[in-house]
C-alpha positions as a printed NumPy array, in Angstrom:
array([[  8.859,  60.046, -21.477],
       [  7.816,  58.249, -18.159],
       [  5.736,  60.553, -15.936],
       [  5.437,  59.817, -12.128],
       [  1.85 ,  60.768, -11.793],
       [ -1.2  ,  59.322, -14.004],
       [ -4.604,  61.172, -14.565],
       [ -6.963,  57.672, -14.132],
       [ -6.569,  55.418, -11.447],
       [ -7.774,  52.259, -13.306],
       [ -4.575,  52.625, -15.547],
       [ -2.473,  51.106, -12.7  ],
       [ -5.389,  48.945, -10.822],
       [ -4.657,  45.806, -12.813],
       [ -1.186,  45.593, -12.458],
       [ -1.527,  46.404,  -8.582],
       [ -3.609,  43.414,  -8.369],
       [ -2.111,  41.214, -10.525],
       [  1.648,  41.754, -10.14 ],
       [  1.564,  42.936,  -6.473],
       [ -1.27 ,  41.502,  -4.769],
       [ -1.503,  38.189,  -6.328],
       [  1.976,  37.958,  -6.929],
       [  1.907,  35.425,  -9.681],
       [  2.928,  37.467, -12.819],
       [  6.119,  38.75 , -13.925],
       [  6.677,  41.609, -16.239],
       [  6.57 ,  39.035, -19.22 ],
       [  3.587,  37.111, -17.78 ],
       [  1.309,  39.737, -17.232],
       [  2.136,  41.147, -20.864],
       [  1.06 ,  37.62 , -22.296],
       [ -2.323,  37.958, -19.876],
       [ -3.383,  41.791, -20.562],
       [ -3.871,  43.938, -23.399],
       [ -0.537,  45.592, -22.483],
       [  2.955,  46.09 , -23.515],
       [  6.181,  45.003, -20.901],
       [  7.155,  48.74 , -21.114],
       [  3.807,  50.303, -19.714],
       [  4.037,  47.149, -16.913],
       [  7.382,  48.606, -16.216],
       [  5.692,  51.997, -16.299],
       [  3.028,  51.299, -13.514],
       [  5.422,  49.099, -11.757],
       [  7.723,  51.904, -11.029],
       [  4.692,  54.29 , -10.222],
       [  3.273,  51.867,  -7.581],
       [  6.775,  51.373,  -6.372],
       [  7.231,  55.201,  -5.491],
       [  4.298,  55.351,  -3.211],
       [  4.182,  51.588,  -1.5  ],
       [  7.267,  51.471,   0.897],
       [  9.913,  48.824,   0.291],
       [  8.982,  47.091,   3.821],
       [  5.6  ,  46.064,   2.182],
       [  7.355,  44.769,  -1.121],
       [  8.798,  40.887,  -1.496],
       [ 10.569,  39.564,  -4.288],
       [ 10.337,  36.198,  -5.323],
       [ 12.234,  34.11 ,  -8.329],
       [ 10.311,  32.085, -10.699],
       [ 13.118,  30.858, -12.857],
       [ 14.844,  34.087, -14.689],
       [ 11.318,  35.704, -13.585],
       [ 11.354,  38.335, -10.82 ],
       [  7.768,  38.463,  -8.959],
       [  6.748,  41.03 ,  -6.739],
       [  4.132,  40.68 ,  -4.127],
       [  2.857,  42.393,  -1.277],
       [  3.643,  41.576,   2.625],
       [  1.679,  42.875,   5.742],
       [  1.069,  41.664,   9.013],
       [ -1.92 ,  43.741,   9.883],
       [ -1.509,  43.139,  13.863],
       [  1.432,  45.135,  13.534],
       [  0.706,  47.48 ,  10.907],
       [ -3.14 ,  48.664,  10.907],
       [ -2.766,  51.238,   8.213],
       [ -3.73 ,  50.351,   4.585],
       [ -1.001,  51.526,   2.72 ],
       [ -2.173,  50.593,  -0.577],
       [ -4.563,  54.2  ,  -0.07 ],
       [ -1.37 ,  55.533,  -0.684],
       [ -1.422,  54.667,  -4.517],
       [ -4.13 ,  57.263,  -5.052],
       [ -1.607,  59.645,  -4.811],
       [ -0.684,  58.917,  -8.265],
       [ -3.312,  61.425,  -9.705],
       [ -1.726,  63.892, -11.759],
       [ -1.726,  67.901, -11.51 ],
       [  0.108,  70.066, -13.945],
       [  2.178,  72.665, -12.505],
       [ -0.182,  75.558, -13.361],
       [ -3.179,  73.61 , -11.615],
       [ -1.416,  73.715,  -8.118],
       [ -0.021,  77.32 ,  -8.851],
       [ -3.585,  78.559,  -9.468],
       [ -5.219,  77.025,  -6.378],
       [ -2.596,  78.001,  -3.92 ],
       [ -2.518,  81.889,  -5.46 ],
       [ -5.978,  81.983,  -5.37 ],
       [ -6.294,  81.   ,  -1.588],
       [ -3.679,  83.462,  -0.735],
       [ -4.892,  86.299,  -2.312],
       [ -8.5  ,  86.095,  -0.704],
       [ -6.717,  85.128,   2.345],
       [ -5.021,  88.316,   2.265],
       [ -7.824,  90.594,   1.509],
       [ -9.676,  89.529,   4.464],
       [-13.008,  89.808,   2.494],
       [-15.119,  88.763,  -0.179],
       [-13.944,  89.201,  -3.639],
       [-15.367,  88.532,  -7.142],
       [-13.929,  87.003, -10.139],
       [-12.588,  90.226, -11.486],
       [-11.122,  91.083,  -8.285],
       [ -9.553,  87.781,  -7.966],
       [ -8.034,  88.007, -11.723],
       [ -6.847,  91.701, -11.19 ],
       [ -5.3  ,  90.732,  -8.044],
       [ -3.243,  87.89 ,  -9.501],
       [ -2.377,  89.595, -12.803],
       [ -0.955,  93.04 , -10.736],
       [  0.812,  90.207,  -8.561],
       [  2.727,  88.559, -11.465],
       [  0.876,  85.192, -10.596],
       [ -1.1  ,  85.175, -13.841],
       [ -0.987,  85.272, -17.182],
       [ -3.946,  85.334, -19.513],
       [ -2.032,  84.319, -22.356],
       [ -1.699,  80.278, -20.344],
       [ -4.566,  80.687, -18.358],
       [ -8.513,  81.918, -19.027],
       [-10.921,  83.866, -17.389],
       [-12.988,  80.479, -17.556],
       [-10.405,  78.674, -16.131],
       [-10.264,  80.858, -13.2  ],
       [-14.08 ,  80.769, -12.54 ],
       [-13.811,  77.011, -13.276],
       [-11.364,  76.376, -10.218],
       [-13.426,  78.661,  -8.089],
       [-15.916,  76.408,  -8.676],
       [-14.552,  73.634,  -7.713],
       [-13.075,  75.066,  -4.543],
       [-16.684,  75.807,  -3.581],
       [-18.298,  72.659,  -4.685],
       [-16.005,  69.742,  -4.718],
       [-13.211,  70.726,  -2.164],
       [-15.316,  72.675,   0.3  ],
       [-12.625,  75.293,   0.939],
       [-14.088,  78.362,  -0.245],
       [-17.45 ,  80.053,   0.135],
       [-19.511,  81.474,  -2.095],
       [-22.405,  84.233,  -1.985],
       [-24.278,  85.844,  -4.731],
       [-25.073,  89.718,  -4.615],
       [-27.047,  90.907,  -7.932],
       [-25.933,  88.32 , -10.123],
       [-22.175,  88.604,  -8.917],
       [-20.299,  85.726,  -6.787],
       [-18.422,  86.696,  -3.999],
       [-15.798,  84.069,  -2.919],
       [-14.159,  83.932,   0.547],
       [-12.376,  81.485,   2.963],
       [-15.113,  79.101,   4.248],
       [-15.438,  79.025,   8.152],
       [-13.238,  76.881,  10.141],
       [-16.006,  73.847,  11.23 ],
       [-13.671,  72.98 ,  13.788],
       [-13.323,  75.898,  15.595],
       [-15.871,  75.408,  18.131],
       [-13.716,  72.327,  19.372],
       [-10.807,  72.459,  21.863],
       [ -7.849,  70.988,  21.456],
       [ -9.154,  67.636,  23.528],
       [-12.071,  67.345,  21.591],
       [ -9.801,  67.542,  18.468],
       [ -7.882,  64.944,  19.835],
       [-10.547,  62.406,  20.569],
       [-12.116,  63.317,  16.818],
       [ -9.116,  62.273,  15.581],
       [ -8.72 ,  59.031,  17.442],
       [-12.19 ,  58.239,  16.406],
       [-11.43 ,  58.828,  12.608],
       [ -8.315,  56.388,  13.295],
       [-10.967,  53.663,  14.643],
       [-13.405,  54.119,  11.687],
       [-11.422,  54.441,   8.793],
       [-10.696,  50.966,   8.446],
       [-14.169,  49.649,   8.96 ],
       [-16.438,  52.002,   7.459],
       [-16.395,  52.181,   3.93 ],
       [-15.108,  53.923,   1.609],
       [-12.035,  53.47 ,   3.297],
       [-10.016,  55.801,   1.25 ],
       [-12.179,  58.902,   2.469],
       [-11.505,  57.909,   5.987],
       [ -7.775,  58.107,   5.465],
       [ -7.721,  61.189,   3.682],
       [ -9.791,  62.745,   6.721],
       [ -7.645,  61.479,   9.156],
       [ -4.371,  63.066,   7.151],
       [ -6.636,  66.692,   6.82 ],
       [ -7.494,  66.603,  10.673],
       [ -3.717,  65.986,  11.324],
       [ -2.253,  68.664,   8.991],
       [ -5.141,  70.872,  10.803],
       [ -4.062,  70.247,  14.48 ],
       [ -0.433,  70.677,  13.199],
       [ -0.66 ,  74.062,  11.054],
       [ -3.565,  75.512,  12.824],
       [ -3.347,  74.159,  16.621],
       [  0.04 ,  73.702,  17.016],
       [ -0.241,  70.108,  18.111],
       [  2.842,  67.995,  17.768],
       [  3.369,  64.462,  18.161],
       [  0.26 ,  62.59 ,  16.886],
       [ -0.127,  59.163,  16.781],
       [ -3.323,  57.604,  15.858],
       [ -2.018,  53.733,  16.291],
       [ -4.089,  52.53 ,  18.814],
       [ -6.225,  50.01 ,  16.944],
       [ -5.824,  46.395,  15.849],
       [ -8.051,  44.803,  13.72 ],
       [ -9.199,  41.071,  13.072],
       [ -9.669,  39.802,   9.14 ],
       [ -9.389,  43.55 ,   8.317],
       [ -8.272,  43.059,   4.144],
       [ -6.367,  46.139,   2.518],
       [ -7.003,  44.854,  -0.915],
       [-10.787,  46.259,  -1.659],
       [ -9.245,  49.628,  -1.278],
       [ -8.083,  49.683,  -4.796],
       [-11.785,  49.08 ,  -5.845],
       [-13.005,  51.839,  -4.046],
       [-13.128,  54.282,  -6.939],
       [-15.286,  52.059,  -8.923],
       [-17.054,  51.216,  -5.559],
       [-17.752,  55.255,  -5.402],
       [-19.419,  55.391,  -8.614],
       [-21.718,  52.697,  -8.176],
       [-22.7  ,  54.232,  -4.719],
       [-23.539,  57.308,  -5.983],
       [-25.637,  55.902,  -9.18 ],
       [-27.694,  53.938,  -6.266],
       [-28.382,  56.906,  -4.084],
       [-29.027,  58.928,  -6.993],
       [-31.171,  56.065,  -8.3  ],
       [-29.803,  56.375, -11.834],
       [-29.069,  53.362, -13.984],
       [-25.687,  52.06 , -15.021],
       [-23.386,  50.653, -17.746],
       [-20.503,  48.543, -16.484],
       [-17.381,  48.026, -18.605],
       [-15.464,  44.734, -17.744],
       [-11.66 ,  44.164, -18.29 ],
       [-10.585,  41.392, -20.861],
       [ -8.091,  39.079, -21.001],
       [ -5.573,  39.13 , -23.695],
       [ -7.189,  36.395, -25.438],
       [-10.264,  37.513, -25.66 ],
       [-11.827,  37.086, -28.968],
       [-13.583,  40.537, -28.816],
       [ -9.727,  41.792, -28.597],
       [ -8.771,  39.809, -31.7  ],
       [-12.344,  41.066, -33.717],
       [-11.747,  44.452, -32.97 ],
       [ -9.305,  45.585, -30.068],
       [ -9.872,  49.459, -30.23 ],
       [-13.74 ,  48.699, -29.361],
       [-13.44 ,  45.829, -26.866],
       [-14.328,  47.134, -23.943],
       [-17.301,  48.774, -25.44 ],
       [-18.623,  45.769, -26.825],
       [-18.251,  43.945, -23.494],
       [-20.369,  46.104, -21.77 ],
       [-23.594,  45.592, -19.839],
       [-26.803,  46.836, -21.04 ],
       [-28.127,  49.251, -18.537],
       [-28.868,  48.052, -15.146],
       [-30.421,  48.667, -12.155],
       [-27.707,  48.73 ,  -8.992],
       [-29.625,  47.773,  -6.205],
       [-27.032,  47.12 ,  -3.558],
       [-23.494,  46.268,  -2.561],
       [-22.424,  43.385,  -1.127],
       [-19.302,  42.886,   1.266],
       [-17.976,  39.277,   1.395],
       [-16.257,  39.823,   5.151],
       [-14.413,  36.722,   4.702],
       [-12.414,  37.447,   1.685],
       [-12.6  ,  41.126,   1.358],
       [-14.638,  41.148,  -1.768],
       [-17.198,  43.548,  -3.174],
       [-20.2  ,  42.514,  -5.207],
       [-22.952,  44.823,  -6.928],
       [-26.477,  43.301,  -7.262],
       [-28.522,  44.865,  -9.836],
       [-31.308,  43.882, -12.101],
       [-31.521,  44.062, -16.077],
       [-34.496,  45.084, -17.87 ],
       [-36.286,  41.447, -17.56 ],
       [-35.954,  41.83 , -13.71 ],
       [-33.105,  38.736, -14.046],
       [-30.504,  39.198, -11.284],
       [-27.092,  40.252, -12.542],
       [-24.038,  40.112,  -9.9  ],
       [-20.741,  41.754, -10.843],
       [-17.471,  41.246,  -8.698],
       [-15.816,  44.562,  -8.363],
       [-12.603,  43.704,  -9.106],
       [-13.448,  42.538, -12.857],
       [-14.94 ,  45.843, -13.248],
       [-13.078,  48.411, -15.368],
       [-15.437,  51.404, -14.871],
       [-18.948,  52.523, -14.943],
       [-20.999,  55.038, -16.771],
       [-24.069,  56.466, -14.886],
       [-26.765,  56.933, -16.918],
       [-29.729,  59.798, -17.015],
       [-32.096,  57.039, -16.765],
       [-33.645,  56.599, -13.43 ],
       [-35.715,  54.015, -11.701],
       [-37.521,  53.74 ,  -8.7  ],
       [-35.584,  51.35 ,  -5.622],
       [-38.532,  50.252,  -3.834],
       [-39.624,  48.121,  -7.242],
       [-37.176,  45.933,  -6.569],
       [-37.487,  45.289,  -3.026],
       [-39.395,  42.071,  -3.284],
       [-37.457,  40.889,  -6.11 ],
       [-34.378,  41.343,  -4.045],
       [-35.391,  39.972,  -1.012],
       [-36.721,  36.643,  -3.092],
       [-33.234,  36.044,  -5.205],
       [-30.889,  36.99 ,  -1.947],
       [-32.433,  36.05 ,   1.023],
       [-30.568,  32.449,   1.539],
       [-27.272,  33.924,  -0.474],
       [-24.381,  33.397,   2.18 ],
       [-22.043,  35.73 ,  -0.308],
       [-23.266,  36.637,  -3.915],
       [-25.155,  33.851,  -5.4  ],
       [-28.753,  34.681,  -6.057],
       [-31.792,  31.854,  -6.206],
       [-31.717,  32.52 , -10.227],
       [-32.761,  29.269, -11.769],
       [-33.78 ,  27.4  ,  -8.798],
       [-37.101,  27.12 ,  -7.439],
       [-36.31 ,  27.184,  -3.872],
       [-32.589,  27.026,  -2.084],
       [-30.944,  23.846,  -0.871],
       [-30.99 ,  22.442,   2.372],
       [-27.866,  21.42 ,   4.275],
       [-27.425,  19.429,   7.649],
       [-24.82 ,  19.761,   9.624],
       [-23.637,  17.665,  12.775],
       [-21.561,  19.852,  15.549],
       [-20.118,  18.025,  18.184],
       [-18.452,  20.211,  20.979],
       [-17.125,  19.706,  24.983],
       [-20.549,  21.208,  26.439],
       [-18.749,  22.447,  29.528],
       [-15.767,  24.545,  27.609],
       [-17.251,  24.963,  23.957],
       [-20.551,  26.096,  24.216],
       [-19.827,  29.592,  22.871],
       [-19.184,  27.663,  19.237],
       [-23.055,  26.908,  18.971],
       [-23.734,  30.606,  19.542],
       [-21.284,  31.804,  16.874],
       [-22.825,  29.111,  14.654],
       [-25.997,  30.565,  15.135],
       [-24.864,  34.255,  14.862],
       [-23.628,  33.589,  11.782],
       [-26.194,  31.577,  10.214],
       [-29.513,  33.563,  10.838],
       [-31.693,  31.263,   8.839],
       [-30.134,  28.13 ,  10.713],
       [-32.541,  25.804,  12.818],
       [-30.551,  24.473,  15.825],
       [-31.937,  20.842,  17.087],
       [-29.907,  19.41 ,  20.241],
       [-29.591,  15.826,  20.122],
       [-27.572,  15.391,  23.365],
       [-25.061,  17.057,  25.41 ],
       [-22.292,  18.132,  23.23 ],
       [-24.09 ,  17.034,  20.028],
       [-26.47 ,  19.49 ,  17.848],
       [-27.948,  19.176,  14.164],
       [-28.222,  22.529,  12.625],
       [-30.288,  22.725,   9.668],
       [-29.424,  25.839,   6.906],
       [-31.174,  27.018,   3.722],
       [-28.704,  28.589,   1.384],
       [-28.965,  29.432,  -2.565],
       [-25.617,  27.51 ,  -3.15 ],
       [-24.346,  25.017,  -0.653],
       [-20.933,  25.631,  -2.309],
       [-20.776,  29.252,  -0.518],
       [-20.789,  27.029,   2.961],
       [-17.291,  25.449,   2.471],
       [-14.898,  28.296,   3.112],
       [-17.064,  28.79 ,   6.705],
       [-17.422,  24.924,   7.094],
       [-13.856,  24.9  ,   6.743],
       [-13.534,  27.502,   9.661],
       [-14.895,  24.911,  11.906],
       [-12.946,  22.018,  11.193],
       [-13.161,  19.242,  13.856],
       [-16.499,  20.647,  14.9  ],
       [-18.682,  20.385,  11.965],
       [-19.701,  17.387,   9.742],
       [-21.946,  17.918,   6.608],
       [-24.816,  15.29 ,   7.23 ],
       [-27.345,  16.046,   4.492],
       [-25.95 ,  17.256,   0.931],
       [-23.847,  14.776,  -0.409],
       [-22.342,  16.77 ,  -3.13 ],
       [-21.179,  19.252,  -0.461],
       [-19.624,  16.525,   1.714],
       [-17.847,  14.675,  -1.449],
       [-16.44 ,  18.503,  -2.383],
       [-15.055,  19.081,   1.329],
       [-13.637,  15.692,   1.393],
       [-11.636,  15.781,  -1.721],
       [-10.512,  19.191,  -0.607],
       [ -9.251,  17.72 ,   2.526],
       [ -7.913,  15.098,   0.962],
       [ -6.085,  17.253,  -2.023],
       [ -4.42 ,  19.227,   0.9  ],
       [ -3.363,  16.321,   2.676],
       [ -1.481,  14.72 ,  -0.549],
       [  0.219,  18.093,  -1.258],
       [  1.966,  18.075,   2.244],
       [  2.746,  14.367,   2.03 ],
       [  0.17 ,  13.347,   5.08 ],
       [ -1.546,  10.678,   3.154],
       [  0.037,   8.949,   0.11 ]])
């Protein structure tokens, strides 16, 4: 039977990415690519569509196949609607009622209550049946509400835990200060990762202002952003696990997504993901490609080789008990990634590549372009040849990483040294002009 909710977000992550973000797979097409049935694809697409508004979904046709994709203008819609897909998380009816009645009972007593008092109070009110919910379950819920949710406080008196409603941390703020805090959260929710936490914080503040302070008509659409990518939000559950491992200095195992035609799936479908996992890795740093909106994990193996993992290719992460000292890898990281523009390490090379660029500008009106290029290339060395003509030398692990950046300065920048890079850019332009019929 179809259920609106799921327990694990990674169930819908791949389908959300392939069908809605890339928009290049139909239901049947995805079935042939991934190791999933068409019925499962249909179910997950229905779940996604319940949380992504129709105005963001566009339908195209490819013959008899229907292709869904997401369309949005971040200058008009500054809210990341993909955050809503995390609301597919399932809770049972008993879970929700238990949380609600525990809060209701403690609030009604207006004093700290121990576990036995809470159980007796819920049972007497007809809100609890020990045939369906055990004492251990109530104790576990109380622990979650203290440690995970932060909505209860717990004090221990003679080995007995007493629970009370957590103090109002916003009580000292007046309404004007609350509005200012709400506005600040509205700014940073799109630019400080993980952004999902920022959106949840904003919604919590909004509810607090409405229900606790009677503040109505709250609008937080004051900001527009350039180069804000919405799609990294769907990787943030994986990102969060990796960040926890980095901060607690624990090694990790990474499990990768497998295409349907993978040899591992053919050999042993039930154990393919386990076979594809990495060995224990030292997670060192998360790198974010601002231009493409892509997360990378930089980690090191036991033999100190540098391993780069794209987060959108990771199925899940297991945090291991084994720990490491992060400072032991500072020098190695600097050597491998010092000249990386995105995610390519120096691995296998004795030194980085040198690329020489020529920049032609109008000195009077376009001087800012030189400043912009230098800001974006911290290792660049500038030589002024004459007014309006400059040479910039850049060291980079892989010159191919410069291609998207150079394209952004089309008409201003020419590659002088690195024939391979110059040929690649030339062929890319030629292919595009041929596609549009500009050249024959």
